Coordinates of C-alpha atoms in Angstrom, one line a residue:
Chain U
M1 CA 131.8 15.2 122.5
E2 CA 129.2 18.1 121.7
L3 CA 129.8 19.8 125.1
L4 CA 133.0 20.1 124.9
G5 CA 132.9 21.5 121.1
I6 CA 130.8 24.2 122.5
M7 CA 133.1 25.0 125.4
L8 CA 136.6 25.2 122.5
A9 CA 134.1 27.5 120.4
V10 CA 134.0 29.4 123.9
L11 CA 137.4 29.7 124.9
G12 CA 138.3 30.9 121.4
A13 CA 135.6 33.6 122.0
A14 CA 136.6 34.4 125.5
L15 CA 140.5 34.5 124.3
A16 CA 139.3 37.2 121.4
A17 CA 137.7 39.4 124.2
G18 CA 140.2 38.6 126.5
F19 CA 143.3 39.1 124.8
A20 CA 141.8 42.4 122.4
G21 CA 140.7 43.4 125.4
S22 CA 143.8 43.4 127.7
G23 CA 146.3 45.3 124.7
S24 CA 143.6 48.0 124.7
A25 CA 143.6 48.3 128.1
I26 CA 147.4 48.6 128.2
G27 CA 147.4 50.8 125.4
V28 CA 144.8 53.4 126.6
G29 CA 146.8 53.1 130.0
I30 CA 149.8 54.4 127.8
A31 CA 148.1 57.1 126.3
G32 CA 146.4 58.3 129.2
E33 CA 149.7 58.4 131.0
A34 CA 151.3 60.5 128.6
G35 CA 147.7 62.9 128.1
A36 CA 147.9 63.6 131.8
G37 CA 151.6 64.4 131.7
V38 CA 150.7 67.2 128.6
M39 CA 147.3 67.8 130.6
T40 CA 148.8 68.8 133.6
E41 CA 151.2 71.5 131.7
D42 CA 148.4 72.5 129.6
P43 CA 144.8 71.2 130.6
G44 CA 143.5 73.2 127.0
K45 CA 145.0 70.3 125.4
F46 CA 141.5 67.3 126.9
G47 CA 140.0 67.2 123.2
L48 CA 143.0 66.5 121.1
V49 CA 144.5 64.1 124.1
L50 CA 141.4 62.9 124.8
L51 CA 141.2 61.4 120.8
L52 CA 144.0 60.2 120.8
Q53 CA 143.9 58.2 124.1
A54 CA 140.8 57.1 122.8
L55 CA 142.3 55.3 119.6
P56 CA 144.0 51.8 121.5
G57 CA 140.8 50.8 122.1
T58 CA 138.7 49.4 119.4
Q59 CA 140.7 46.4 119.0
G60 CA 139.0 45.6 122.5
I61 CA 135.7 46.4 120.7
Y62 CA 136.9 44.2 117.6
G63 CA 137.8 41.5 120.0
L64 CA 133.8 41.5 121.5
L65 CA 132.9 41.6 118.1
T66 CA 134.4 38.6 117.3
A67 CA 133.6 37.0 120.5
F68 CA 129.7 37.9 120.1
F69 CA 130.0 36.1 116.3
A70 CA 131.7 33.1 117.8
I71 CA 129.7 32.3 120.3
L72 CA 126.4 33.5 118.2
K73 CA 127.8 30.6 115.2
V74 CA 127.4 28.1 118.4
G75 CA 124.0 28.7 119.5
I76 CA 124.9 30.2 123.1
I77 CA 122.7 33.6 123.1
G78 CA 119.8 33.7 120.5
G79 CA 119.1 31.7 117.4
E80 CA 118.3 27.7 117.8
P81 CA 120.9 25.5 119.3
V82 CA 123.8 24.5 117.4
S83 CA 125.3 20.3 117.4
V84 CA 128.6 21.3 117.6
N85 CA 131.6 18.4 117.7
V86 CA 135.1 19.0 118.7
W87 CA 136.6 19.8 115.0
Q88 CA 134.2 22.5 114.7
G89 CA 134.6 24.1 118.2
L90 CA 138.1 24.1 117.4
G91 CA 137.9 25.7 114.0
V92 CA 136.1 28.8 116.1
M93 CA 138.7 28.8 119.2
F94 CA 141.8 29.4 115.6
A95 CA 139.0 31.9 114.1
C96 CA 139.1 33.7 117.3
L97 CA 143.3 33.5 116.7
P98 CA 143.9 36.3 114.8
I99 CA 142.1 39.1 116.4
A100 CA 143.1 38.2 120.1
I101 CA 146.8 38.0 119.1
A102 CA 146.8 40.9 116.7
G103 CA 144.6 42.2 119.1
Y104 CA 147.0 42.8 122.0
Y105 CA 149.8 43.3 120.3
S106 CA 148.2 46.1 118.3
G107 CA 146.7 47.9 120.7
I108 CA 149.9 47.7 122.6
A109 CA 152.1 48.9 120.0
Q110 CA 149.1 51.8 119.0
G111 CA 149.3 53.0 122.6
K112 CA 152.7 53.9 122.5
T113 CA 152.2 55.6 119.1
S114 CA 149.3 57.5 120.6
A115 CA 151.7 58.5 123.7
A116 CA 154.5 59.8 121.0
C117 CA 151.7 61.8 118.9
I118 CA 150.2 63.1 122.6
Q119 CA 153.7 64.5 123.1
L120 CA 153.6 65.2 119.2
I121 CA 151.1 68.0 120.1
S122 CA 152.3 69.2 123.4
K123 CA 154.7 71.0 121.6
R124 CA 153.0 71.4 117.7
P125 CA 148.6 71.1 118.1
E126 CA 148.8 72.5 114.6
E127 CA 150.2 68.6 113.3
T128 CA 146.9 67.2 114.7
G129 CA 145.5 65.4 112.0
K130 CA 149.0 64.1 111.1
A131 CA 149.5 63.2 114.9
V132 CA 146.0 60.9 114.4
I133 CA 147.3 59.3 111.4
L134 CA 149.9 57.5 112.4
P135 CA 148.7 55.6 115.7
A136 CA 145.7 54.9 112.7
M137 CA 148.2 53.3 110.4
V138 CA 148.6 50.3 113.3
E139 CA 144.6 50.3 113.4
T140 CA 145.0 49.0 110.4
Y141 CA 146.2 45.2 111.2
A142 CA 143.9 45.1 114.1
V143 CA 141.2 45.9 110.8
L144 CA 143.1 43.1 109.1
A145 CA 142.7 40.2 112.1
L146 CA 139.0 41.0 112.5
L147 CA 138.1 40.7 109.2
M148 CA 139.7 37.1 109.0
S149 CA 138.6 36.0 112.1
I150 CA 135.1 37.0 110.4
I151 CA 135.9 34.9 107.3
L152 CA 137.5 32.4 109.1
L153 CA 134.0 32.1 111.5
N154 CA 131.6 32.2 108.3
S155 CA 133.7 29.3 106.6
I156 CA 133.4 26.5 109.5
S157 CA 129.8 25.6 108.9
F158 CA 127.4 23.1 111.1
Chain P
M1 CA 157.0 43.4 123.9
T2 CA 158.8 45.9 126.6
L3 CA 155.9 48.0 128.5
E4 CA 158.3 50.8 128.6
T5 CA 155.4 53.2 130.7
G6 CA 157.5 54.3 133.9
Y7 CA 158.5 57.2 132.4
G8 CA 155.4 58.3 130.2
Y9 CA 154.3 60.2 132.1
A10 CA 157.4 62.2 132.9
V11 CA 158.6 62.6 129.5
S12 CA 154.9 63.9 128.5
R13 CA 155.1 66.1 130.6
L14 CA 158.2 67.5 129.8
R15 CA 157.6 68.3 126.1
A16 CA 155.0 70.3 127.1
M17 CA 157.8 72.0 129.7
E18 CA 160.0 72.3 126.9
L19 CA 158.1 75.1 125.6
R20 CA 159.0 77.9 127.9
I21 CA 162.6 77.1 127.3
L22 CA 164.2 79.8 125.6
G23 CA 165.2 79.4 122.2
K24 CA 167.7 81.0 119.2
S25 CA 165.0 83.5 118.8
L26 CA 164.9 85.1 122.5
F27 CA 168.8 84.6 123.2
Q28 CA 168.7 86.9 119.6
R29 CA 166.4 89.5 121.0
L30 CA 168.1 89.9 124.2
L31 CA 171.2 90.3 122.5
E32 CA 169.9 93.1 120.0
S33 CA 169.0 94.7 123.6
D34 CA 169.9 98.6 124.0
D35 CA 171.3 98.3 127.2
F36 CA 170.7 96.2 130.7
K37 CA 167.5 97.4 131.6
D38 CA 166.3 96.6 128.4
A39 CA 167.0 93.1 128.3
I40 CA 165.5 92.2 131.2
K41 CA 162.4 93.7 130.1
T42 CA 162.9 91.1 127.0
L43 CA 163.6 88.6 129.5
G44 CA 160.5 89.5 131.6
E45 CA 158.4 88.6 128.4
T46 CA 159.2 84.7 129.4
H47 CA 159.1 82.2 131.9
Y48 CA 161.2 84.4 133.9
A49 CA 159.0 87.1 134.6
K50 CA 157.8 85.6 137.8
W51 CA 161.5 85.8 139.1
L52 CA 162.1 89.4 137.7
S53 CA 158.9 91.1 138.9
D54 CA 160.4 91.6 142.6
D55 CA 162.3 94.5 143.3
K56 CA 165.4 91.4 144.1
G57 CA 164.8 89.9 140.8
T58 CA 165.4 92.9 139.0
Q59 CA 168.3 94.1 140.5
N60 CA 170.1 91.0 140.8
F61 CA 169.0 88.8 137.8
E62 CA 171.2 85.9 139.3
Y63 CA 168.6 85.6 141.5
A64 CA 166.3 85.3 139.1
I65 CA 168.6 82.5 136.9
S66 CA 168.8 80.7 140.2
M67 CA 165.2 80.9 141.5
E68 CA 164.3 79.4 137.2
L69 CA 166.8 77.0 137.6
Q70 CA 165.4 76.0 140.7
E71 CA 162.0 75.3 139.9
A72 CA 162.5 72.9 137.1
Y73 CA 164.6 70.9 139.3
D74 CA 161.9 70.9 141.7
E75 CA 159.3 70.0 139.5
V76 CA 161.0 67.5 138.1
D77 CA 161.8 65.9 141.4
R78 CA 158.4 65.9 142.0
F79 CA 157.6 63.2 139.1
T80 CA 160.6 61.4 137.7
P81 CA 160.8 57.7 138.8
D82 CA 164.6 58.0 138.7
K83 CA 165.6 60.9 141.9
E84 CA 169.3 59.6 140.7
L85 CA 168.6 61.0 137.6
S86 CA 168.3 65.1 139.0
Q87 CA 170.5 64.1 142.0
L88 CA 173.1 63.7 138.9
C89 CA 172.7 66.6 137.5
R90 CA 172.6 68.9 141.4
L91 CA 175.8 67.0 142.5
P92 CA 177.7 69.6 140.9
Y93 CA 176.1 72.2 143.2
D94 CA 176.6 69.8 146.3
I95 CA 180.6 70.0 145.4
H96 CA 180.0 74.2 144.9
N97 CA 178.8 74.4 148.2
V98 CA 181.4 71.9 150.2
K99 CA 184.1 74.4 147.9
V100 CA 182.6 77.4 149.6
L101 CA 182.3 76.1 153.1
I102 CA 185.7 74.5 153.1
K103 CA 187.3 78.0 151.9
G104 CA 185.1 79.7 154.3
Q105 CA 186.5 77.9 157.1
I106 CA 190.0 78.3 155.7
L107 CA 189.3 82.7 155.3
K108 CA 187.6 81.8 159.2
Q109 CA 191.5 79.8 160.4
K110 CA 193.4 83.2 158.6
G111 CA 191.1 86.1 160.2
S112 CA 188.2 86.6 157.5
K113 CA 184.7 86.9 156.9
K114 CA 183.4 83.6 154.9
R115 CA 180.9 84.4 151.7
T116 CA 178.1 81.9 153.2
D117 CA 176.4 84.2 149.9
L118 CA 177.9 82.4 147.6
L119 CA 176.4 79.1 148.9
T120 CA 173.8 77.5 146.6
K121 CA 170.2 75.9 146.6
L122 CA 170.3 74.1 143.8
G123 CA 172.3 71.2 145.5
N124 CA 170.8 67.6 146.6
V125 CA 172.2 68.6 150.3
P126 CA 170.4 71.5 151.8
I127 CA 172.5 74.2 153.2
D128 CA 171.6 74.2 156.3
D129 CA 172.8 71.0 156.5
L130 CA 176.6 71.4 155.5
I131 CA 177.0 74.5 157.2
L132 CA 175.9 73.2 160.4
A133 CA 177.9 69.5 159.7
V134 CA 181.0 72.0 159.0
E135 CA 179.9 74.4 161.8
S136 CA 180.1 71.2 164.4
E137 CA 182.8 68.5 162.4
D138 CA 179.9 66.5 162.7
Y139 CA 179.7 64.8 158.7
R140 CA 178.5 61.1 160.1
L141 CA 174.7 62.2 157.8
L142 CA 176.0 64.1 155.6
P143 CA 174.3 62.2 152.4
F144 CA 177.0 60.9 149.0
G145 CA 180.0 60.1 150.1
L146 CA 180.3 63.8 151.4
H147 CA 180.7 62.3 155.2
R148 CA 184.2 61.3 153.9
V149 CA 185.1 63.9 151.7
V150 CA 184.4 66.8 153.5
P151 CA 186.8 66.2 156.4
E152 CA 189.0 64.6 154.1
S153 CA 189.5 68.2 152.5
L154 CA 189.9 69.8 155.0
M155 CA 193.2 67.3 156.1
L156 CA 194.6 67.9 153.0
W157 CA 194.6 71.3 153.2
E158 CA 195.6 71.1 156.6
Q159 CA 198.4 69.1 155.3
T160 CA 199.5 71.2 151.8
H161 CA 197.7 73.9 152.3
D162 CA 197.2 73.9 148.4
I163 CA 193.9 74.8 147.5
L164 CA 193.8 73.7 143.7
S165 CA 194.8 70.2 145.2
V166 CA 191.4 70.2 147.6
E167 CA 189.4 71.3 144.5
T168 CA 190.6 68.2 142.6
L169 CA 190.0 65.8 145.3
L170 CA 186.4 66.9 145.6
D171 CA 186.1 67.5 141.2
S172 CA 187.2 63.7 141.7
H173 CA 184.6 62.8 144.3
L174 CA 182.1 64.1 142.4
F175 CA 183.2 62.0 139.3
L176 CA 183.4 59.1 141.3
T177 CA 179.9 59.5 142.7
M178 CA 178.2 60.5 139.5
R179 CA 179.6 57.2 138.0
Q180 CA 178.0 55.5 141.2
L181 CA 174.4 57.1 140.7
V182 CA 174.8 55.9 137.3
Q183 CA 175.5 52.2 137.7
K184 CA 172.6 52.3 140.2
V185 CA 170.4 53.6 137.5
G186 CA 171.8 51.2 134.7
Y187 CA 171.0 53.9 131.8
K188 CA 173.0 53.5 128.4
G189 CA 172.5 57.3 127.1
V190 CA 172.6 58.3 131.1
E191 CA 176.1 56.6 131.5
A192 CA 177.3 58.1 127.5
W193 CA 176.5 61.5 129.4
V194 CA 178.5 61.1 132.9
H195 CA 181.3 59.7 130.7
A196 CA 180.8 62.7 128.1
K197 CA 180.7 65.3 131.2
I198 CA 184.2 63.7 132.3
D199 CA 186.2 63.3 129.1
S200 CA 185.1 67.4 128.8
E201 CA 186.1 67.7 132.3
N202 CA 189.6 66.2 131.2
V203 CA 189.7 68.1 127.7
R204 CA 188.3 71.8 129.6
N205 CA 191.6 70.8 132.5
I206 CA 194.7 70.5 130.1
L207 CA 193.4 73.1 127.9
R208 CA 193.9 75.4 131.3
L209 CA 196.6 73.3 132.6
R210 CA 198.6 74.1 128.6
R211 CA 198.0 77.4 128.9
T212 CA 199.8 77.2 132.8
G213 CA 202.8 75.5 131.6
M214 CA 202.4 72.4 134.2
D215 CA 204.5 69.7 133.0
A216 CA 202.9 66.5 133.1
G217 CA 203.9 65.1 136.4
R218 CA 201.3 67.5 137.8
A219 CA 199.2 67.3 135.6
I220 CA 197.9 64.0 135.6
E221 CA 197.0 64.4 139.6
F222 CA 193.8 66.8 137.6
L223 CA 192.5 64.2 135.4
H224 CA 189.5 62.1 136.4
D225 CA 188.6 58.1 135.9
G226 CA 185.4 57.2 134.4
G227 CA 185.8 58.9 130.8
W228 CA 186.0 57.4 127.0
I229 CA 189.1 58.4 126.9
S230 CA 192.0 57.4 129.7
K231 CA 194.1 60.0 131.8
E232 CA 197.3 59.2 129.8
K233 CA 195.8 59.8 126.4
V234 CA 194.4 62.9 128.1
L235 CA 197.8 63.9 129.1
S236 CA 199.2 63.0 126.4
L237 CA 197.4 66.3 124.6
L238 CA 199.6 68.7 126.9
S239 CA 202.7 68.5 124.6
E240 CA 200.7 68.8 121.7
P241 CA 199.7 71.9 119.8
V242 CA 195.6 72.7 120.1
E243 CA 195.6 72.0 116.0
G244 CA 196.1 68.0 116.7
W245 CA 194.8 67.6 119.4
N246 CA 191.8 66.4 116.7
R247 CA 193.5 63.5 115.6
I248 CA 195.1 62.3 118.7
L249 CA 191.8 61.8 120.0
G250 CA 190.3 60.8 116.5
F251 CA 189.3 57.6 118.2
A252 CA 186.9 58.8 120.5
D253 CA 183.4 61.2 119.7
V254 CA 185.0 64.0 121.9
S255 CA 186.9 65.1 118.9
R256 CA 184.9 66.3 116.6
V257 CA 184.7 69.4 119.2
F258 CA 188.3 70.1 117.7
E259 CA 186.6 70.2 114.0
G260 CA 184.2 72.5 114.3
V261 CA 186.5 75.1 116.4
P262 CA 187.3 78.1 114.2
E263 CA 191.0 79.0 113.8
T264 CA 191.8 82.2 115.6
G265 CA 195.1 83.8 116.9
N266 CA 193.4 84.7 120.4
V267 CA 194.3 82.1 123.1
D268 CA 191.0 83.1 124.9
D269 CA 189.3 83.3 122.0
L270 CA 190.7 79.7 121.2
V271 CA 189.7 78.5 124.8
S272 CA 185.8 79.9 124.9
D273 CA 185.7 78.5 122.0
I274 CA 186.4 74.8 122.7
E275 CA 184.4 75.7 126.3
K276 CA 181.2 76.0 123.8
A277 CA 182.3 73.7 121.6
L278 CA 182.6 70.6 124.9
D279 CA 178.8 71.7 126.0
N280 CA 177.8 71.3 122.7
Y281 CA 179.2 68.2 123.0
I282 CA 177.3 67.0 126.3
T283 CA 174.0 68.1 124.5
D284 CA 174.4 66.2 121.3
V285 CA 175.2 63.2 123.5
L286 CA 171.5 62.9 124.2
R287 CA 170.5 64.2 121.2
P288 CA 168.9 60.5 120.4
Y289 CA 167.1 59.7 122.5
R290 CA 165.0 63.4 122.5
Y291 CA 162.8 61.3 119.7
S292 CA 162.1 58.4 122.3
T293 CA 159.0 58.7 123.7
F294 CA 159.6 56.8 127.1
A295 CA 163.3 57.6 127.4
P296 CA 164.9 58.4 130.9
E297 CA 167.0 60.2 129.1
N298 CA 164.7 62.8 128.3
I299 CA 164.7 63.6 132.1
L300 CA 168.5 64.6 132.1
T301 CA 167.6 66.1 128.4
Y302 CA 166.0 68.7 130.0
L303 CA 167.7 69.5 133.1
W304 CA 170.8 70.1 130.8
S305 CA 169.1 72.2 128.1
K306 CA 167.9 74.5 131.1
E307 CA 171.6 74.8 132.7
I308 CA 172.1 76.0 129.3
E309 CA 170.2 77.9 129.0
S310 CA 170.8 79.4 132.5
K311 CA 174.4 79.4 130.8
N312 CA 173.5 81.8 128.1
V313 CA 171.2 84.3 130.1
R314 CA 173.7 84.6 132.3
I315 CA 176.9 85.1 129.3
I316 CA 174.1 87.9 127.8
L317 CA 173.6 90.2 131.1
V318 CA 176.6 89.8 132.2
G319 CA 177.8 90.6 129.0
I320 CA 175.5 93.6 128.3
A321 CA 175.9 94.7 131.7
N322 CA 179.8 95.4 130.5
G323 CA 179.7 96.5 127.7
V324 CA 180.9 93.7 125.7
D325 CA 180.3 93.6 121.9
K326 CA 177.6 91.5 120.4
E327 CA 179.0 89.4 118.3
S328 CA 181.6 88.3 121.1
L329 CA 178.7 87.7 123.3
R330 CA 176.9 85.6 120.1
R331 CA 179.6 84.1 119.7
L332 CA 180.0 82.2 123.1
L333 CA 176.6 81.0 123.3
R334 CA 175.9 77.4 123.6
N335 CA 173.1 75.4 121.9
V336 CA 170.2 74.8 124.4
Q337 CA 168.6 71.5 122.4

């Protein structure tokens, strides 16, 4: 049973890293496509485009962070081995879900917003400040999900 | 959540390319030019410079306009995911070329010289292929249904010797092919744009036919299917004064065309005002899609903007060259975006 508990925790960590990472990959890809389109016409906008393209990448980092927390919690890496029953394992897995789900969807949504903002700066480079704020608003919800995942992980005692 | 990324690259590139489209301030500067040479000099400060730098461009501004449009089409063709969108905009040029070649055949029969200089490279079908097909009477390889409509048009000419009927047949084929292309891509905005184009063409035709005093029985032949408004409804405009058209077409979007037309006693002014309003109406149909990051309709928006830009440049340069007063020219300018 102990092994099943650990496996559930590992599944949670995998979901967090996998889904949030996928969301980021798609988001960065969407923004990258838009960036390439703009840079074909105006290569001088590389700096601004790179900044906006990088924004949807943070969800992947949050997912990775949560996955580390989860596997640290059950003692897979570092620390002393911990005894994890099925219910504790399930708890760890559920705790990983907020960042897995929100990371995936917000990564894509942020990618779309970044693409739109890349189009904005292609026409109005003077509005770069505003162009960065709009995709950053989407980031809020990824941060909230990360916060919730960490709080939930910390609330599980072994 | 759908991933509409097919157009991410294309629309972003178009956004950057839109910076090259001439705006109101440039048209204003062109209008304020002292003479034709001055206007060409002002145009030379824009993206048109590369076509005006050689002798051919300076002497023949039509060449510069045509080359600029050609470049826009070729560039868009290279990256648009749906070639049908560009084909839609190029189709009228194919039909124009076919008309030129058919008239050339007619002139040839009459012993006159053919006018191949009127052919344009802007169409989908290379000019050489079209000429070869018409000269050899082997139409089998012509695309977009031209293999059927070209011999049909020549046969119609043989039977009726009525060039208007031939042109109407070709125009009907144009709109039919446009509708088929729209069905192929299936984009809502593109469909609305084609409907608007057909409605505009029908209204434009009825306006011209009204001036010639044509009866309804004959006039219906010049109207095309596929618009938002039925041919019968458009035909009913024939017997009504233009002031009442807004009321009759009140149910359709195109009625807004008649709201913005200033009252004028001059029939020529009225016609040019309505034609301008119809072009603006077609531009407006695509306006909502300008704010969509991944909308395929942005391809059409860009190409249509370039078409209108060409039209405006042509209006100004021809007007200045012929000494038309600036106020009249300003009145003719369309909204580019």
